[in-house]
PDB file of C-alpha atoms and ligand atoms in Angstrom:
ATOM      1  CA  UNK A   1      29.164 -17.335  72.579  1.00  0.00           C
ATOM      2  CA  UNK A   2      25.873 -18.497  71.248  1.00  0.00           C
ATOM      3  CA  UNK A   3      22.487 -18.191  72.512  1.00  0.00           C
ATOM      4  CA  UNK A   4      20.918 -21.709  72.860  1.00  0.00           C
ATOM      5  CA  UNK A   5      17.290 -22.663  73.017  1.00  0.00           C
ATOM      6  CA  UNK A   6      15.588 -23.103  76.411  1.00  0.00           C
ATOM      7  CA  UNK A   7      13.493 -26.473  76.329  1.00  0.00           C
ATOM      8  CA  UNK A   8      10.051 -26.143  77.704  1.00  0.00           C
ATOM      9  CA  UNK A   9       7.947 -27.728  80.246  1.00  0.00           C
ATOM     10  CA  UNK A  10       6.849 -30.663  78.286  1.00  0.00           C
ATOM     11  CA  UNK A  11      10.168 -31.794  76.858  1.00  0.00           C
ATOM     12  CA  UNK A  12      11.018 -35.012  77.990  1.00  0.00           C
ATOM     13  CA  UNK A  13      14.581 -34.076  78.651  1.00  0.00           C
ATOM     14  CA  UNK A  14      13.476 -31.961  81.527  1.00  0.00           C
ATOM     15  CA  UNK A  15      12.538 -35.101  83.333  1.00  0.00           C
ATOM     16  CA  UNK A  16      15.898 -36.876  82.977  1.00  0.00           C
ATOM     17  CA  UNK A  17      18.826 -37.171  85.438  1.00  0.00           C
ATOM     18  CA  UNK A  18      21.855 -35.370  84.517  1.00  0.00           C
ATOM     19  CA  UNK A  19      25.247 -36.918  84.396  1.00  0.00           C
ATOM     20  CA  UNK A  20      28.458 -35.722  86.259  1.00  0.00           C
ATOM     21  CA  UNK A  21      31.089 -33.698  84.700  1.00  0.00           C
ATOM     22  CA  UNK A  22      34.444 -35.677  84.696  1.00  0.00           C
ATOM     23  CA  UNK A  23      36.511 -32.998  82.958  1.00  0.00           C
ATOM     24  CA  UNK A  24      36.322 -29.439  82.794  1.00  0.00           C
ATOM     25  CA  UNK A  25      37.574 -29.057  79.199  1.00  0.00           C
ATOM     26  CA  UNK A  26      37.255 -26.020  76.821  1.00  0.00           C
ATOM     27  CA  UNK A  27      33.709 -27.586  75.150  1.00  0.00           C
ATOM     28  CA  UNK A  28      32.412 -27.316  78.952  1.00  0.00           C
ATOM     29  CA  UNK A  29      33.817 -23.748  79.586  1.00  0.00           C
ATOM     30  CA  UNK A  30      31.734 -22.909  76.034  1.00  0.00           C
ATOM     31  CA  UNK A  31      28.802 -24.383  77.358  1.00  0.00           C
ATOM     32  CA  UNK A  32      28.913 -22.139  80.723  1.00  0.00           C
ATOM     33  CA  UNK A  33      29.442 -19.193  78.729  1.00  0.00           C
ATOM     34  CA  UNK A  34      26.387 -20.133  76.491  1.00  0.00           C
ATOM     35  CA  UNK A  35      24.403 -20.824  79.676  1.00  0.00           C
ATOM     36  CA  UNK A  36      25.116 -17.453  81.088  1.00  0.00           C
ATOM     37  CA  UNK A  37      24.328 -15.799  77.966  1.00  0.00           C
ATOM     38  CA  UNK A  38      20.934 -17.381  77.425  1.00  0.00           C
ATOM     39  CA  UNK A  39      20.110 -16.877  80.894  1.00  0.00           C
ATOM     40  CA  UNK A  40      20.726 -13.253  80.539  1.00  0.00           C
ATOM     41  CA  UNK A  41      18.779 -13.286  77.391  1.00  0.00           C
ATOM     42  CA  UNK A  42      15.852 -14.667  79.116  1.00  0.00           C
ATOM     43  CA  UNK A  43      16.304 -12.406  82.351  1.00  0.00           C
ATOM     44  CA  UNK A  44      16.535 -15.440  84.655  1.00  0.00           C
ATOM     45  CA  UNK A  45      18.742 -15.629  87.644  1.00  0.00           C
ATOM     46  CA  UNK A  46      19.458 -19.323  87.585  1.00  0.00           C
ATOM     47  CA  UNK A  47      20.127 -21.851  84.630  1.00  0.00           C
ATOM     48  CA  UNK A  48      20.902 -25.548  84.715  1.00  0.00           C
ATOM     49  CA  UNK A  49      22.310 -27.110  81.646  1.00  0.00           C
ATOM     50  CA  UNK A  50      19.365 -29.369  80.977  1.00  0.00           C
ATOM     51  CA  UNK A  51      17.473 -26.485  80.443  1.00  0.00           C
ATOM     52  CA  UNK A  52      19.513 -25.787  77.307  1.00  0.00           C
ATOM     53  CA  UNK A  53      19.202 -29.465  76.332  1.00  0.00           C
ATOM     54  CA  UNK A  54      22.618 -31.213  77.847  1.00  0.00           C
ATOM     55  CA  UNK A  55      22.232 -33.926  80.436  1.00  0.00           C
ATOM     56  CA  UNK A  56      25.332 -32.227  82.495  1.00  0.00           C
ATOM     57  CA  UNK A  57      25.510 -31.376  85.896  1.00  0.00           C
ATOM     58  CA  UNK A  58      26.172 -27.868  85.539  1.00  0.00           C
ATOM     59  CA  UNK A  59      24.279 -24.965  87.334  1.00  0.00           C
ATOM     60  CA  UNK A  60      24.923 -21.086  86.655  1.00  0.00           C
ATOM     61  CA  UNK A  61      23.772 -18.481  88.902  1.00  0.00           C
ATOM     62  CA  UNK A  62      23.687 -14.685  88.999  1.00  0.00           C
ATOM     63  CA  UNK A  63      21.336 -13.237  91.409  1.00  0.00           C
ATOM     64  CA  UNK A  64      22.844  -9.559  90.857  1.00  0.00           C
ATOM     65  CA  UNK A  65      24.354  -9.692  94.602  1.00  0.00           C
ATOM     66  CA  UNK A  66      28.160 -10.103  95.804  1.00  0.00           C
ATOM     67  CA  UNK A  67      28.626 -13.431  94.415  1.00  0.00           C
ATOM     68  CA  UNK A  68      28.329 -12.391  90.986  1.00  0.00           C
ATOM     69  CA  UNK A  69      28.360 -15.116  88.357  1.00  0.00           C
ATOM     70  CA  UNK A  70      28.542 -18.507  89.931  1.00  0.00           C
ATOM     71  CA  UNK A  71      29.432 -21.902  88.193  1.00  0.00           C
ATOM     72  CA  UNK A  72      28.482 -25.015  89.974  1.00  0.00           C
ATOM     73  CA  UNK A  73      29.525 -28.231  88.852  1.00  0.00           C
ATOM     74  CA  UNK A  74      28.257 -31.385  90.125  1.00  0.00           C
ATOM     75  CA  UNK A  75      26.849 -29.688  92.896  1.00  0.00           C
ATOM     76  CA  UNK A  76      25.511 -31.266  96.005  1.00  0.00           C
ATOM     77  CA  UNK A  77      23.541 -30.122  98.865  1.00  0.00           C
ATOM     78  CA  UNK A  78      25.477 -31.012 102.098  1.00  0.00           C
ATOM     79  CA  UNK A  79      23.590 -29.427 104.751  1.00  0.00           C
ATOM     80  CA  UNK A  80      20.480 -27.957 105.391  1.00  0.00           C
ATOM     81  CA  UNK A  81      18.311 -26.354 107.979  1.00  0.00           C
ATOM     82  CA  UNK A  82      15.225 -27.706 109.591  1.00  0.00           C
ATOM     83  CA  UNK A  83      14.002 -24.624 109.443  1.00  0.00           C
ATOM     84  CA  UNK A  84      11.733 -23.750 106.188  1.00  0.00           C
ATOM     85  CA  UNK A  85      10.662 -20.932 104.214  1.00  0.00           C
ATOM     86  CA  UNK A  86       8.013 -20.686 101.448  1.00  0.00           C
ATOM     87  CA  UNK A  87       8.656 -18.259  98.363  1.00  0.00           C
ATOM     88  CA  UNK A  88       7.434 -17.567  94.976  1.00  0.00           C
ATOM     89  CA  UNK A  89       9.485 -19.528  91.982  1.00  0.00           C
ATOM     90  CA  UNK A  90       9.403 -19.329  88.466  1.00  0.00           C
ATOM     91  CA  UNK A  91      11.317 -20.981  85.834  1.00  0.00           C
ATOM     92  CA  UNK A  92      12.819 -20.242  82.619  1.00  0.00           C
ATOM     93  CA  UNK A  93      11.437 -23.719  81.293  1.00  0.00           C
ATOM     94  CA  UNK A  94       7.931 -22.688  82.553  1.00  0.00           C
ATOM     95  CA  UNK A  95       7.433 -18.998  81.344  1.00  0.00           C
ATOM     96  CA  UNK A  96       4.504 -16.826  82.430  1.00  0.00           C
ATOM     97  CA  UNK A  97       3.703 -19.201  85.611  1.00  0.00           C
ATOM     98  CA  UNK A  98       4.958 -19.234  89.278  1.00  0.00           C
ATOM     99  CA  UNK A  99       3.880 -20.714  92.765  1.00  0.00           C
ATOM    100  CA  UNK A 100       4.919 -21.109  95.940  1.00  0.00           C
ATOM    101  CA  UNK A 101       7.166 -23.810  96.962  1.00  0.00           C
ATOM    102  CA  UNK A 102       8.602 -24.534 100.681  1.00  0.00           C
ATOM    103  CA  UNK A 103      12.420 -25.138 100.881  1.00  0.00           C
ATOM    104  CA  UNK A 104      14.844 -25.045 103.639  1.00  0.00           C
ATOM    105  CA  UNK A 105      16.088 -21.691 104.997  1.00  0.00           C
ATOM    106  CA  UNK A 106      19.633 -22.141 104.694  1.00  0.00           C
ATOM    107  CA  UNK A 107      21.236 -24.785 102.660  1.00  0.00           C
ATOM    108  CA  UNK A 108      25.123 -25.664 102.200  1.00  0.00           C
ATOM    109  CA  UNK A 109      26.314 -26.518  98.713  1.00  0.00           C
ATOM    110  CA  UNK A 110      29.559 -28.289  97.593  1.00  0.00           C
ATOM    111  CA  UNK A 111      30.457 -27.827  94.018  1.00  0.00           C
ATOM    112  CA  UNK A 112      33.480 -27.883  91.614  1.00  0.00           C
ATOM    113  CA  UNK A 113      34.094 -24.359  90.137  1.00  0.00           C
ATOM    114  CA  UNK A 114      35.096 -23.680  86.876  1.00  0.00           C
ATOM    115  CA  UNK A 115      38.914 -23.767  87.566  1.00  0.00           C
ATOM    116  CA  UNK A 116      38.522 -27.478  88.804  1.00  0.00           C
ATOM    117  CA  UNK A 117      38.635 -26.425  92.620  1.00  0.00           C
ATOM    118  CA  UNK A 118      36.105 -27.829  95.337  1.00  0.00           C
ATOM    119  CA  UNK A 119      34.067 -25.110  96.726  1.00  0.00           C
ATOM    120  CA  UNK A 120      31.349 -24.765  99.584  1.00  0.00           C
ATOM    121  CA  UNK A 121      28.971 -22.102  99.962  1.00  0.00           C
ATOM    122  CA  UNK A 122      26.074 -21.561 102.304  1.00  0.00           C
ATOM    123  CA  UNK A 123      23.066 -19.497 101.428  1.00  0.00           C
ATOM    124  CA  UNK A 124      19.593 -18.332 102.914  1.00  0.00           C
ATOM    125  CA  UNK A 125      16.499 -16.955 102.139  1.00  0.00           C
ATOM    126  CA  UNK A 126      16.012 -16.729  98.190  1.00  0.00           C
ATOM    127  CA  UNK A 127      19.436 -17.792  97.194  1.00  0.00           C
ATOM    128  CA  UNK A 128      18.620 -21.219  99.046  1.00  0.00           C
ATOM    129  CA  UNK A 129      15.521 -21.291  97.203  1.00  0.00           C
ATOM    130  CA  UNK A 130      17.376 -20.918  93.884  1.00  0.00           C
ATOM    131  CA  UNK A 131      20.010 -23.581  94.921  1.00  0.00           C
ATOM    132  CA  UNK A 132      17.715 -25.982  95.647  1.00  0.00           C
ATOM    133  CA  UNK A 133      15.433 -24.997  92.469  1.00  0.00           C
ATOM    134  CA  UNK A 134      18.490 -25.483  90.105  1.00  0.00           C
ATOM    135  CA  UNK A 135      19.863 -28.698  91.751  1.00  0.00           C
ATOM    136  CA  UNK A 136      16.408 -30.359  91.525  1.00  0.00           C
ATOM    137  CA  UNK A 137      16.365 -29.856  87.852  1.00  0.00           C
ATOM    138  CA  UNK A 138      19.731 -31.954  87.775  1.00  0.00           C
ATOM    139  CA  UNK A 139      17.540 -34.669  88.903  1.00  0.00           C
ATOM    140  CA  UNK A 140      14.706 -33.985  86.699  1.00  0.00           C
ATOM    141  CA  UNK A 141      12.487 -32.638  89.204  1.00  0.00           C
ATOM    142  CA  UNK A 142      10.411 -29.096  88.257  1.00  0.00           C
ATOM    143  CA  UNK A 143       9.300 -26.723  90.973  1.00  0.00           C
ATOM    144  CA  UNK A 144       5.623 -27.441  89.921  1.00  0.00           C
ATOM    145  CA  UNK A 145       6.013 -30.980  91.548  1.00  0.00           C
ATOM    146  CA  UNK A 146       6.301 -29.157  94.974  1.00  0.00           C
ATOM    147  CA  UNK A 147       4.110 -26.190  94.232  1.00  0.00           C
ATOM    148  CA  UNK A 148       2.043 -25.848  97.119  1.00  0.00           C
ATOM    149  CA  UNK A 149      -1.722 -25.219  96.832  1.00  0.00           C
ATOM    150  CA  UNK A 150      -2.424 -22.615  99.368  1.00  0.00           C
ATOM    151  CA  UNK A 151      -4.181 -19.235  99.493  1.00  0.00           C
ATOM    152  CA  UNK A 152      -1.968 -16.223  99.978  1.00  0.00           C
ATOM    153  CA  UNK A 153      -3.426 -15.417 103.412  1.00  0.00           C
ATOM    154  CA  UNK A 154      -2.331 -19.195 104.447  1.00  0.00           C
ATOM    155  CA  UNK A 155       1.377 -18.763 103.282  1.00  0.00           C
ATOM    156  CA  UNK A 156       1.186 -15.462 104.999  1.00  0.00           C
ATOM    157  CA  UNK A 157       0.322 -17.174 108.243  1.00  0.00           C
ATOM    158  CA  UNK A 158       2.641 -19.942 107.727  1.00  0.00           C
ATOM    159  CA  UNK A 159       5.817 -17.909 107.186  1.00  0.00           C
ATOM    160  CA  UNK A 160       4.603 -15.748 110.180  1.00  0.00           C
ATOM    161  CA  UNK A 161       4.545 -18.431 112.447  1.00  0.00           C
ATOM    162  CA  UNK A 162       7.977 -19.342 111.995  1.00  0.00           C
TER     163      UNK A 162
HETATM  164 ZN1   ZN B 201      14.016 -24.073  86.789  1.00  0.00          ZN
END
């Protein structure tokens, strides 16, 4: 295992589109291990491969919940609710900042796991935010592109209207 360096906000690689993983070999498994180690070291709950400098469509997530460690290879959102939610997001590539972002309340993601099996996972609330945030990274999108410029009162009101 090895810690990898996290790429920060102005690094141009964060704006590039990651490429599909074609074969899950030992090298990919090593990268996944390193991603988890790097994520835990930096107290994150999700990390996309591009954040450690490789343009591969791999995301790791661990929200310390019943799902435990999740490895999502070539993930795609295949369904999302019309209902939206607003939550605070931060990003290991943008340390010390956060902002309100609107995301679907529920999303279903299809992905390949580390054993090469196709899986589907439906998540709501903050986990749906996490999935959307990490999958955006694979297309070069940062949460700061979507931050709402609203006061706390306005956000409270919007979330209560739903
Ligand atoms: Zn991020």
